[in-house]
Coordinates of C-alpha atoms in Angstrom, one line a residue:
X122 CA 0.0 0.0 0.0
X123 CA 2.9 2.4 0.8
X124 CA 4.2 2.1 -2.8
X125 CA 0.8 2.8 -4.3
X126 CA 0.4 5.9 -2.1
X127 CA 3.8 7.2 -3.2
X128 CA 3.0 6.6 -6.9
X129 CA -0.4 8.4 -6.6
X130 CA 1.3 11.3 -4.7
X131 CA 4.0 11.5 -7.3
X132 CA 1.6 11.6 -10.2
X133 CA -0.5 14.3 -8.6
X134 CA 2.6 16.3 -7.8
X135 CA 3.7 16.1 -11.4
X136 CA 0.3 17.3 -12.6
X137 CA 0.2 20.1 -10.1
X138 CA 3.7 21.3 -11.1
X139 CA 3.0 21.1 -14.8
X140 CA -0.1 23.2 -14.4
X141 CA 1.2 25.8 -11.9
X142 CA 4.9 26.3 -12.9
X143 CA 4.1 28.0 -16.3
X144 CA 1.8 30.5 -14.4
X145 CA 4.7 31.7 -12.3
X146 CA 7.1 31.8 -15.2
X147 CA 9.3 28.9 -14.0
X148 CA 10.1 25.7 -16.0
X149 CA 8.4 22.7 -14.5
X150 CA 11.6 20.5 -14.5
X151 CA 13.5 22.9 -12.4
X152 CA 10.6 23.0 -9.8
X153 CA 10.7 19.2 -9.7
X154 CA 14.4 19.1 -9.0
X155 CA 14.0 21.6 -6.1
X156 CA 11.0 19.7 -4.8
X157 CA 13.1 16.4 -4.9
X158 CA 15.9 18.1 -2.9
X159 CA 13.4 19.3 -0.4
X160 CA 11.6 16.0 0.0
X161 CA 14.8 14.1 0.4
X162 CA 16.0 16.5 3.1
X163 CA 13.0 15.8 5.3
X164 CA 13.9 13.8 8.5
X165 CA 11.1 11.3 7.9
X166 CA 12.4 10.4 4.4
X167 CA 15.0 7.6 4.2
X168 CA 18.0 7.8 2.0
X169 CA 17.0 7.2 -1.6
X170 CA 19.2 5.3 -4.1
X171 CA 18.1 4.9 -7.7
X172 CA 19.3 1.8 -9.6
X173 CA 21.1 3.1 -12.7
X174 CA 19.5 0.4 -14.9
X175 CA 16.1 1.9 -14.0
X176 CA 17.1 5.2 -15.8
X177 CA 19.3 3.8 -18.5
X178 CA 17.2 0.8 -19.4
X179 CA 13.7 1.7 -18.1
X180 CA 13.1 5.4 -18.5
X181 CA 15.5 6.7 -21.2
X182 CA 14.5 4.3 -24.0
X183 CA 10.8 5.4 -24.2
X184 CA 11.8 9.0 -23.7
X185 CA 14.3 8.9 -26.5
X186 CA 11.9 7.0 -28.7
X187 CA 9.2 9.6 -28.2
X188 CA 11.6 12.4 -28.9
X189 CA 12.9 10.7 -32.1
X190 CA 9.4 10.0 -33.4
X191 CA 8.6 13.7 -33.1
X192 CA 11.9 15.0 -34.4
X193 CA 11.5 16.7 -37.7
X194 CA 13.6 14.5 -40.0
X195 CA 14.0 17.3 -42.5
X196 CA 15.8 19.6 -40.0
X197 CA 17.7 16.6 -38.6
X198 CA 19.1 15.9 -42.1
X199 CA 20.0 19.5 -42.7
X200 CA 22.1 19.9 -39.5
X201 CA 23.4 16.3 -39.3
X202 CA 27.0 17.4 -39.7
X203 CA 26.7 19.9 -36.8
X204 CA 24.8 17.3 -34.7
X205 CA 27.5 14.7 -35.4
X206 CA 30.3 17.2 -34.5
X207 CA 28.7 18.0 -31.1
X208 CA 27.7 14.4 -30.3
X209 CA 31.0 12.7 -31.1
X210 CA 34.0 15.0 -31.4
X211 CA 32.9 17.5 -28.6
X212 CA 32.1 14.6 -26.2
X213 CA 35.4 12.9 -26.8
X214 CA 37.5 16.0 -26.4
X215 CA 35.5 17.1 -23.3
X216 CA 36.0 13.7 -21.7
X217 CA 39.7 13.8 -22.1
X218 CA 40.2 17.4 -20.9
X219 CA 37.8 17.0 -18.0
X220 CA 39.7 13.8 -17.1
X221 CA 43.0 15.6 -17.0
X222 CA 41.5 18.3 -14.8
X223 CA 40.0 15.8 -12.4
X224 CA 43.4 14.1 -12.1
X225 CA 45.0 17.5 -11.3
X226 CA 42.4 18.3 -8.6
X227 CA 42.6 14.7 -7.1
X228 CA 46.3 13.6 -7.5
X229 CA 45.6 10.0 -6.4
X230 CA 42.9 9.6 -9.2
X231 CA 44.1 7.3 -12.1
X232 CA 43.8 8.8 -15.5
X233 CA 41.4 6.1 -16.7
X234 CA 39.0 7.0 -13.9
X235 CA 39.4 10.7 -14.6
X236 CA 38.5 10.2 -18.3
X237 CA 35.6 8.0 -17.1
X238 CA 34.3 11.0 -15.1
X239 CA 34.8 13.2 -18.2
X240 CA 32.7 10.7 -20.3
X241 CA 30.0 10.8 -17.6
X242 CA 29.8 14.6 -17.5
X243 CA 30.3 15.4 -21.2
X244 CA 27.0 14.4 -22.9
X245 CA 24.0 16.8 -22.8
X246 CA 20.8 15.2 -21.7
X247 CA 17.7 14.5 -23.9
X248 CA 15.4 15.0 -20.9
X249 CA 17.0 18.5 -20.3
X250 CA 15.7 19.6 -23.7
X251 CA 12.3 19.9 -22.1
X252 CA 13.6 23.2 -20.6
X253 CA 14.7 24.3 -24.1
X254 CA 11.4 23.6 -25.7
X255 CA 9.5 25.5 -23.0
X256 CA 11.7 28.5 -23.6
X257 CA 10.1 29.1 -27.0
X258 CA 13.4 29.0 -28.9
X259 CA 13.6 28.5 -32.7
X260 CA 13.0 25.0 -34.1
X261 CA 16.5 24.8 -35.6
X262 CA 18.2 25.3 -32.2
X263 CA 15.9 22.8 -30.6
X264 CA 16.6 20.2 -33.3
X265 CA 20.4 20.6 -33.0
X266 CA 20.3 20.3 -29.2
X267 CA 17.8 17.5 -29.2
X268 CA 19.6 15.6 -32.0
X269 CA 22.9 16.0 -30.1
X270 CA 21.5 14.8 -26.8
X271 CA 19.9 11.8 -28.5
X272 CA 23.2 10.6 -30.1
X273 CA 25.9 11.7 -27.7
X274 CA 25.0 9.0 -25.2
X275 CA 26.7 6.4 -27.5
X276 CA 30.0 8.3 -27.5
X277 CA 29.9 8.9 -23.8
X278 CA 29.0 5.3 -22.8
X279 CA 31.6 3.8 -25.1
X280 CA 34.2 6.1 -23.7
X281 CA 33.1 5.2 -20.2
X282 CA 33.2 1.5 -20.9
X283 CA 36.7 1.8 -22.5
X284 CA 38.1 4.0 -19.7
X285 CA 36.9 1.6 -17.0
X286 CA 38.3 -1.4 -18.9
X287 CA 41.6 0.4 -19.3
X288 CA 42.2 0.5 -15.5
X289 CA 45.2 -1.9 -14.9
X290 CA 45.4 -3.0 -18.6
X291 CA 46.3 -1.2 -21.8
X292 CA 43.6 -0.2 -24.3
X293 CA 44.6 1.3 -27.6
X294 CA 42.9 4.1 -29.4
X295 CA 42.1 1.7 -32.3
X296 CA 40.2 -0.5 -29.8
X297 CA 38.2 2.4 -28.6
X298 CA 37.5 3.5 -32.2
X299 CA 36.4 0.0 -33.3
X300 CA 34.2 -0.3 -30.2
X301 CA 32.5 3.0 -31.0
X302 CA 32.0 2.1 -34.7
X303 CA 30.4 -1.2 -33.7
X304 CA 28.3 0.4 -31.0
X305 CA 26.9 2.9 -33.5
X306 CA 26.7 0.8 -36.7
X307 CA 25.1 -2.3 -35.1
X308 CA 22.7 -0.1 -33.1
X309 CA 21.7 1.8 -36.2
X310 CA 21.0 -1.4 -38.2
X311 CA 19.0 -2.9 -35.3
X312 CA 17.0 0.3 -34.8
X313 CA 16.3 0.5 -38.6
X314 CA 15.0 -3.1 -38.7
X315 CA 12.9 -2.6 -35.6
X316 CA 11.4 0.7 -37.0
X317 CA 10.5 -0.9 -40.3
X318 CA 9.0 -4.0 -38.7
X319 CA 7.1 -1.7 -36.3
X320 CA 5.5 0.1 -39.3
X321 CA 4.9 -3.1 -41.3
X322 CA 3.2 -4.9 -38.4
X323 CA 1.1 -2.0 -37.2
X324 CA -0.1 -1.2 -40.7
X325 CA -1.8 -4.7 -40.7
X326 CA -3.3 -4.5 -37.1
X327 CA -6.8 -3.2 -37.4
X328 CA -7.9 -2.2 -33.9
X329 CA -6.4 1.2 -33.2
X330 CA -5.9 0.4 -29.5
X331 CA -3.9 -2.8 -30.4
X332 CA -1.7 -1.0 -32.8
X333 CA -1.0 1.8 -30.4
X334 CA -0.2 -0.7 -27.7
X335 CA 2.5 -2.2 -29.9
X336 CA 4.3 1.2 -29.9
X337 CA 4.8 0.9 -26.1
X338 CA 7.2 -2.0 -26.5
X339 CA 9.1 -0.8 -29.6
X340 CA 11.7 1.1 -27.6
X341 CA 12.6 -2.0 -25.6
X342 CA 12.6 -4.2 -28.7
X343 CA 15.3 -2.0 -30.1
X344 CA 17.2 -1.4 -26.8
X345 CA 17.6 -5.0 -25.5
X346 CA 19.0 -6.7 -28.6
X347 CA 21.5 -3.9 -29.2
X348 CA 22.7 -4.0 -25.6
X349 CA 23.0 -7.8 -25.7
X350 CA 25.3 -7.5 -28.8
X351 CA 27.5 -4.9 -27.2
X352 CA 26.1 -2.0 -29.2
X353 CA 24.4 1.2 -28.0
X354 CA 20.8 0.5 -27.1
X355 CA 20.0 4.2 -26.9
X356 CA 21.2 4.8 -30.5
X357 CA 19.1 1.8 -31.6
X358 CA 16.0 3.3 -29.9
X359 CA 16.7 6.7 -31.5
X360 CA 17.0 5.1 -35.0
X361 CA 13.8 3.1 -34.5
X362 CA 12.0 6.3 -33.5
X363 CA 13.3 8.3 -36.5
X364 CA 12.3 5.5 -38.9
X365 CA 8.8 5.3 -37.3
X366 CA 8.3 9.0 -37.3
X367 CA 9.3 9.4 -40.9
X368 CA 7.1 6.5 -42.2
X369 CA 4.0 6.7 -40.0
X370 CA 2.1 9.3 -42.1
X371 CA 2.3 6.8 -45.0
X372 CA 1.8 3.6 -43.1
X373 CA -0.6 4.4 -40.2
X374 CA -4.1 5.8 -40.2
X375 CA -5.0 9.3 -38.9
X376 CA -6.9 8.1 -35.8
X377 CA -4.0 5.8 -35.0
X378 CA -1.4 8.5 -35.1
X379 CA -3.5 11.0 -33.1
X380 CA -4.2 8.4 -30.4
X381 CA -0.5 7.4 -30.3
X382 CA 0.6 11.1 -30.1
X383 CA -1.7 11.7 -27.1
X384 CA -0.6 8.6 -25.3
X385 CA 3.1 9.3 -25.8
X386 CA 2.7 12.9 -24.7
X387 CA 1.3 11.6 -21.4
X388 CA 4.0 9.0 -21.0
X389 CA 6.6 11.7 -21.8
X390 CA 5.2 14.0 -19.2
X391 CA 5.3 11.4 -16.5
X392 CA 8.8 10.0 -17.3
X393 CA 10.5 13.4 -17.8
X394 CA 9.0 14.6 -14.6
X395 CA 10.1 11.4 -12.8
X396 CA 13.6 11.8 -14.0
X397 CA 13.9 15.4 -12.7
X398 CA 12.3 14.4 -9.4
X399 CA 14.7 11.4 -9.0
X400 CA 17.7 13.6 -9.6
X401 CA 16.7 15.9 -6.8
X402 CA 15.7 13.0 -4.5
X403 CA 19.0 11.2 -4.8
X404 CA 21.5 14.1 -4.4
X405 CA 21.3 14.2 -0.5
X406 CA 21.9 10.5 -0.3
X407 CA 25.0 10.8 -2.4
X408 CA 26.4 13.6 -0.2
X409 CA 25.8 11.4 2.9
X410 CA 27.5 8.5 1.3
X411 CA 30.6 10.6 0.5
X412 CA 30.8 12.0 4.1
X413 CA 30.5 8.5 5.6
X414 CA 33.5 7.3 3.5
X415 CA 35.6 10.2 4.7
X416 CA 35.4 12.4 1.7
X417 CA 34.9 16.1 1.6
X418 CA 31.9 17.9 0.1
X419 CA 34.2 20.8 -0.7
X420 CA 36.4 18.7 -3.0
X421 CA 33.3 17.2 -4.8
X422 CA 32.0 20.8 -5.3
X423 CA 35.4 21.9 -6.6
X424 CA 35.5 19.0 -9.1
X425 CA 31.9 19.7 -10.2
X426 CA 32.5 23.5 -10.7
X427 CA 35.8 22.9 -12.5
X428 CA 34.3 20.2 -14.8
X429 CA 31.3 22.4 -15.6
X430 CA 33.5 25.4 -16.4
X431 CA 35.7 23.3 -18.7
X432 CA 32.7 21.8 -20.4
X433 CA 31.2 25.2 -21.0
X434 CA 34.5 26.6 -22.3
X435 CA 35.0 23.7 -24.7
X436 CA 31.5 23.9 -25.9
X437 CA 31.9 27.7 -26.5
X438 CA 35.0 27.0 -28.7
X439 CA 33.2 24.3 -30.7
X440 CA 30.1 26.5 -31.1
X441 CA 32.1 29.5 -32.2
X442 CA 33.9 27.5 -34.8
X443 CA 30.7 26.0 -36.0
X444 CA 29.0 29.4 -36.3
X445 CA 31.9 30.7 -38.2
X446 CA 31.9 27.7 -40.6
X447 CA 28.1 28.1 -41.1
X448 CA 28.5 31.8 -41.8
X449 CA 31.2 31.1 -44.4
X450 CA 29.0 28.5 -46.0
X451 CA 26.0 30.9 -46.1
X452 CA 28.2 33.5 -47.9
X453 CA 28.4 31.0 -50.8
X454 CA 24.6 30.7 -51.0
X455 CA 24.1 33.1 -53.9
X456 CA 26.7 31.3 -56.0
X457 CA 25.3 27.9 -55.2
X458 CA 21.8 29.1 -55.8
X459 CA 22.8 30.4 -59.2
X460 CA 24.4 27.1 -60.2
X461 CA 21.4 25.1 -59.0
X462 CA 19.0 27.4 -60.9
X463 CA 21.1 26.7 -64.1
X464 CA 20.7 23.0 -63.5
X465 CA 17.0 23.5 -62.9
X466 CA 16.6 25.3 -66.2
X467 CA 18.5 22.5 -68.1
X468 CA 16.3 19.9 -66.4
X469 CA 13.2 21.8 -67.6
X470 CA 14.6 21.4 -71.2
X471 CA 15.0 17.7 -70.6
X472 CA 18.8 17.7 -70.2
X473 CA 20.3 15.7 -67.3
X474 CA 23.7 17.0 -66.0
X475 CA 26.7 14.9 -66.7
X476 CA 30.1 14.7 -65.0
X477 CA 33.3 15.9 -66.5
X478 CA 32.0 19.1 -68.2
X479 CA 34.9 21.4 -69.1
X480 CA 32.6 24.5 -68.5
X481 CA 32.4 23.8 -64.8
X482 CA 34.9 24.8 -62.1
X483 CA 36.2 22.3 -59.6
X484 CA 33.7 23.4 -56.9
X485 CA 30.8 23.2 -59.3
X486 CA 31.9 19.8 -60.5
X487 CA 32.0 18.5 -56.9
X488 CA 28.5 19.9 -56.4
X489 CA 27.2 18.1 -59.5
X490 CA 29.0 14.9 -58.4
X491 CA 27.1 15.0 -55.1
X492 CA 23.8 15.4 -56.9
X493 CA 24.6 12.5 -59.2
X494 CA 25.4 10.3 -56.3
X495 CA 22.1 11.3 -54.6
X496 CA 20.1 10.7 -57.8
X497 CA 21.8 7.3 -58.4
X498 CA 20.9 6.3 -54.8
X499 CA 17.3 7.2 -55.4
X500 CA 17.3 5.3 -58.7
X501 CA 18.6 2.2 -57.0
X502 CA 15.6 2.5 -54.7
X503 CA 13.3 2.2 -57.7
X504 CA 12.5 5.9 -58.1
X505 CA 14.0 6.2 -61.7
X506 CA 12.7 3.4 -64.0
X507 CA 12.4 5.6 -67.1
X508 CA 14.0 8.7 -68.6
X509 CA 11.0 10.8 -67.4
X510 CA 11.3 9.3 -63.9
X511 CA 15.0 10.0 -64.0
X512 CA 14.4 13.7 -64.8
X513 CA 11.8 13.8 -62.0
X514 CA 14.4 12.4 -59.6
X515 CA 16.9 15.1 -60.6
X516 CA 14.3 17.8 -60.3
X517 CA 13.4 16.7 -56.8
X518 CA 17.0 16.6 -55.8
X519 CA 17.6 20.2 -57.1
X520 CA 14.4 21.5 -55.5
X521 CA 15.5 19.9 -52.2
X522 CA 18.9 21.6 -52.3
X523 CA 17.2 24.9 -53.1
X524 CA 14.8 24.5 -50.2
X525 CA 17.8 23.7 -47.9
X526 CA 19.4 26.9 -49.0
X527 CA 16.3 28.9 -48.2
X528 CA 15.9 27.3 -44.8
X529 CA 19.6 27.7 -43.8
X530 CA 19.4 31.4 -44.9
X531 CA 16.1 32.1 -43.0
X532 CA 17.3 30.2 -39.9
X533 CA 21.0 31.3 -40.0
X534 CA 23.0 30.9 -36.8
X535 CA 24.7 34.1 -35.6
X536 CA 26.4 35.0 -32.3
X537 CA 23.1 35.2 -30.5
X538 CA 22.1 31.6 -31.5
X539 CA 25.6 30.5 -30.6
X540 CA 25.2 31.9 -27.1
X541 CA 22.0 29.9 -26.6
X542 CA 23.6 26.8 -28.1
X543 CA 26.3 27.0 -25.5
X544 CA 24.0 27.8 -22.5
X545 CA 21.5 25.1 -23.5
X546 CA 24.1 22.3 -23.0
X547 CA 22.7 21.1 -19.7
X548 CA 23.4 17.7 -18.1
X549 CA 20.7 15.5 -16.5
X550 CA 19.6 12.0 -15.7
X551 CA 22.1 10.3 -18.0
X552 CA 25.0 11.8 -16.1
X553 CA 23.6 10.7 -12.7
X554 CA 22.8 7.2 -14.0
X555 CA 26.1 6.7 -15.8
X556 CA 28.1 7.7 -12.7
X557 CA 26.4 5.0 -10.7
X558 CA 27.5 2.3 -13.3
X559 CA 31.1 2.8 -12.0
X560 CA 32.3 -0.5 -10.4
X561 CA 31.9 -0.6 -6.6
X562 CA 35.7 -0.9 -6.1
X563 CA 36.5 2.2 -8.1
X564 CA 38.8 4.6 -6.4
X565 CA 37.0 7.7 -5.1
X566 CA 33.7 6.4 -6.4
X567 CA 31.5 8.3 -4.0
X568 CA 33.4 11.5 -4.9
X569 CA 32.9 11.0 -8.6
X570 CA 29.2 10.0 -8.3
X571 CA 28.4 13.1 -6.1
X572 CA 30.4 15.4 -8.4
X573 CA 28.5 14.1 -11.4
X574 CA 25.2 14.7 -9.6
X575 CA 26.2 18.2 -8.6
X576 CA 27.0 18.9 -12.3
X577 CA 23.6 17.7 -13.4
X578 CA 21.7 19.5 -10.7
X579 CA 23.8 22.7 -11.0
X580 CA 23.5 23.0 -14.8
X581 CA 19.7 22.2 -14.7
X582 CA 19.1 24.9 -12.0
X583 CA 21.6 27.6 -13.2
X584 CA 21.5 27.2 -17.0
X585 CA 18.0 25.9 -17.2
X586 CA 16.7 28.5 -14.8
X587 CA 18.2 31.4 -16.9
X588 CA 17.9 29.9 -20.4
X589 CA 14.4 31.4 -21.1
X590 CA 15.4 34.8 -19.8
X591 CA 18.6 34.7 -21.9
X592 CA 16.8 33.8 -25.1
X593 CA 14.3 36.5 -24.5
X594 CA 16.9 39.1 -23.9
X595 CA 18.7 38.1 -27.1
X596 CA 15.4 38.3 -29.0
X597 CA 15.3 34.7 -30.0
X598 CA 11.8 33.8 -28.8
X599 CA 8.5 34.1 -30.6
X600 CA 10.1 34.2 -34.1
X601 CA 9.2 31.1 -36.0
X602 CA 8.5 30.3 -39.6
X603 CA 6.0 27.7 -38.5
X604 CA 3.3 30.3 -38.0
X605 CA 4.0 32.4 -41.2
X606 CA 0.5 33.0 -42.7
X607 CA 1.9 33.5 -46.2
X608 CA 3.7 30.2 -46.1
X609 CA 0.6 28.5 -44.7
X610 CA -1.5 29.8 -47.5
X611 CA 1.1 28.6 -50.0
X612 CA 1.2 25.1 -48.5
X613 CA -2.6 24.9 -48.5
X614 CA -2.7 25.9 -52.2
X615 CA -0.2 23.1 -53.1
X616 CA -2.2 20.5 -51.2
X617 CA -5.5 21.7 -52.8
X618 CA -3.8 21.6 -56.2
X619 CA -2.8 18.0 -55.7
X620 CA -6.3 17.1 -54.7
X621 CA -7.8 19.0 -57.7
X622 CA -5.5 17.1 -60.0
X623 CA -6.7 13.8 -58.7
X624 CA -10.3 15.1 -59.1
X625 CA -9.6 15.6 -62.8
X626 CA -8.3 12.2 -63.6
X627 CA -9.2 9.4 -61.1
X628 CA -12.7 10.2 -59.8
X629 CA -15.0 9.3 -62.8
X630 CA -16.9 6.9 -60.6
X631 CA -18.4 9.7 -58.5
X632 CA -21.4 11.8 -59.7
X633 CA -20.5 15.2 -61.1
X634 CA -22.5 17.1 -58.4
X635 CA -20.5 15.4 -55.6
X636 CA -17.2 16.2 -57.4
X637 CA -18.3 19.8 -57.8
X638 CA -19.1 20.0 -54.1
X639 CA -15.7 18.7 -53.2
X640 CA -14.1 21.1 -55.6
X641 CA -15.9 24.0 -54.0
X642 CA -14.8 22.8 -50.6
X643 CA -11.2 22.7 -51.7
X644 CA -11.5 26.2 -53.2
X645 CA -13.0 27.4 -49.9
X646 CA -15.7 29.3 -51.9
X647 CA -18.7 28.3 -49.7
X648 CA -19.1 26.0 -46.7
X649 CA -20.1 22.5 -47.7
X650 CA -23.1 21.2 -45.8
X651 CA -23.0 17.5 -45.0
X652 CA -25.9 15.4 -46.2
X653 CA -28.7 14.4 -43.9
X654 CA -29.3 10.6 -43.8
X655 CA -33.1 11.0 -44.0
X656 CA -33.6 8.5 -46.8
X657 CA -31.7 5.5 -48.3
X658 CA -30.8 7.6 -51.3
X659 CA -29.3 10.3 -49.2
X660 CA -27.5 7.8 -47.1
X661 CA -25.9 6.3 -50.2
X662 CA -25.0 9.7 -51.5
X663 CA -23.5 10.7 -48.2
X664 CA -21.4 7.5 -48.1
X665 CA -20.1 8.2 -51.6
X666 CA -19.3 11.8 -50.7
X667 CA -17.4 10.8 -47.7
X668 CA -15.4 8.2 -49.7
X669 CA -14.7 11.0 -52.1
X670 CA -13.5 13.3 -49.3
X671 CA -11.3 10.5 -47.9
X672 CA -9.7 10.0 -51.4
X673 CA -9.0 13.8 -51.6
X674 CA -7.5 13.8 -48.1
X675 CA -5.3 10.9 -49.2
X676 CA -4.1 12.9 -52.2
X677 CA -3.3 15.9 -50.0
X678 CA -1.4 13.7 -47.5
X679 CA 0.6 12.2 -50.4
X680 CA 1.5 15.6 -51.6
X681 CA 2.3 16.7 -48.1
X682 CA 4.8 13.8 -47.7
X683 CA 6.4 14.8 -51.0
X684 CA 6.7 18.4 -49.9
X685 CA 8.2 17.2 -46.6
X686 CA 10.9 15.4 -48.5
X687 CA 11.7 18.6 -50.5
X688 CA 11.8 20.8 -47.4
X689 CA 10.1 23.8 -48.9
X690 CA 8.0 24.6 -45.8
X691 CA 8.9 24.6 -42.1
X692 CA 8.5 21.3 -40.3
X693 CA 6.2 22.8 -37.7
X694 CA 3.8 24.0 -40.4
X695 CA 3.9 20.6 -42.1
X696 CA 3.0 19.0 -38.8
X697 CA 0.1 21.4 -38.4
X698 CA -1.1 20.6 -41.9
X699 CA -0.9 16.9 -41.3
X700 CA -2.8 17.3 -38.0
X701 CA -5.5 19.2 -39.9
X702 CA -5.8 16.4 -42.5
X703 CA -5.9 13.8 -39.7
X704 CA -8.6 15.7 -37.9
X705 CA -10.7 16.0 -41.1
X706 CA -10.2 12.3 -41.8
X707 CA -11.1 11.2 -38.2
X708 CA -14.3 13.4 -38.3
X709 CA -15.4 11.8 -41.6
X710 CA -14.6 8.2 -40.4
X711 CA -16.4 8.8 -37.1
X712 CA -19.5 10.1 -38.8
X713 CA -19.3 7.1 -41.2
X714 CA -19.2 4.7 -38.2

């Protein structure tokens, strides 16, 4: 009964904080951390120790899966280089530098253990991005931070495993590199297979509740096999989520996706809140454990402050270099756009670009070579079975590149975005859980675990508590292309044009008056009244009209998926358009039932 009461109280506390915190202008996760610290400090509360496998294997997989499913694949692809730089190179460099600092502060600490501490502290946390989203920052910054936090766990955990294994034995750099490559490659393959199987199976499961229930076990179906094979279970979960999120509009029905979205939002709220609450609850117990073993809280605090400072400085250097590189690339945008426009004009005349043209410079030739490789890859997937289809593939590739240029120019990173990228690199539950995986006989284990917890709590409270204020002072909140009315009108016109085209060629089986009603509805000329089922004839006519509407919605959804692949509209706007189509379809299907 005691456990049940605690669970009920925790859920009610989470709901209360999520409702009240925004009203006072404070991020709910920060309130939960403070509440956890306060509850754990009460005399009537026993010391709380959280098993690390509960967080790493029980809470993080569904959280990362939910985040990956909702990650805009278009923006993720566009900034994949930047995300990879932060999630691999920055984590590795930070782990080594923080390890050297820890050894300097604690002379008796072996270098391997110091690097293990660096690997624990280096990765930003996916759960911590809840604070970033609530700050109302631009979607591109959110995507970079979220993508980094989803992928950097593989780097950190491989480094942690290698550093611990290196204690007393020699481990070469090649061994660490091969371990990392296996962890990522095998996990990505497992996640891809699980994601595709998830879509294939659920597309054939008729009851919506049964299909949505399957989604609850998908994160663990990806995580467990990867971990058993020595790969990164978290990367497998992220890959499965990305595959599912990209393919679900084509494979799953509207009611199914809306039901799943609501369910996972509830799960995400509970699990995210639980993580922040657990971080606060466990911190006092870690401090007590360190004191009992003769350690000093001052030394743990010094290590935590030093490691946090170094992590922020290194992140600042990487972000500054990345912003400079992006600015240099953006300066080439007019030249690249001119070249792509020339290719587009030749494609309109039926001419496919060829390699080895003497008229092109080396840079232009490399650009064409990349387009050729992309077109050939698409052709191998079956997209180019004729000359006309080959031209269509090229046109899609060029249009996609042009849309990428427009997006990167509209959402360009400057020094203000760089400041937010630096300050948004908070640590969280992964840091606390990874620290507790250190073997029990590790030298200065209590010191390291407490230092990691202090880094996590400190960055959440200090950086998380000021991130919204900082973004607002820099003028980075409330400016989003997702709500641009001109772009929204253009997107709706393209969707309606696709539906009208299908009306012209594939709908001869429907009476002309129904087709005209549907055409008027698409043109938004007059509101279309639904038929009243007051006679068998009207019932039959209503059924036909609803089938016609569903076919038009299917045409619009197909066009929306094609537009998503091109990237000519913001992902948030595309999500809103998809939600609108889903709502229309559900309304029709419910009335039909």
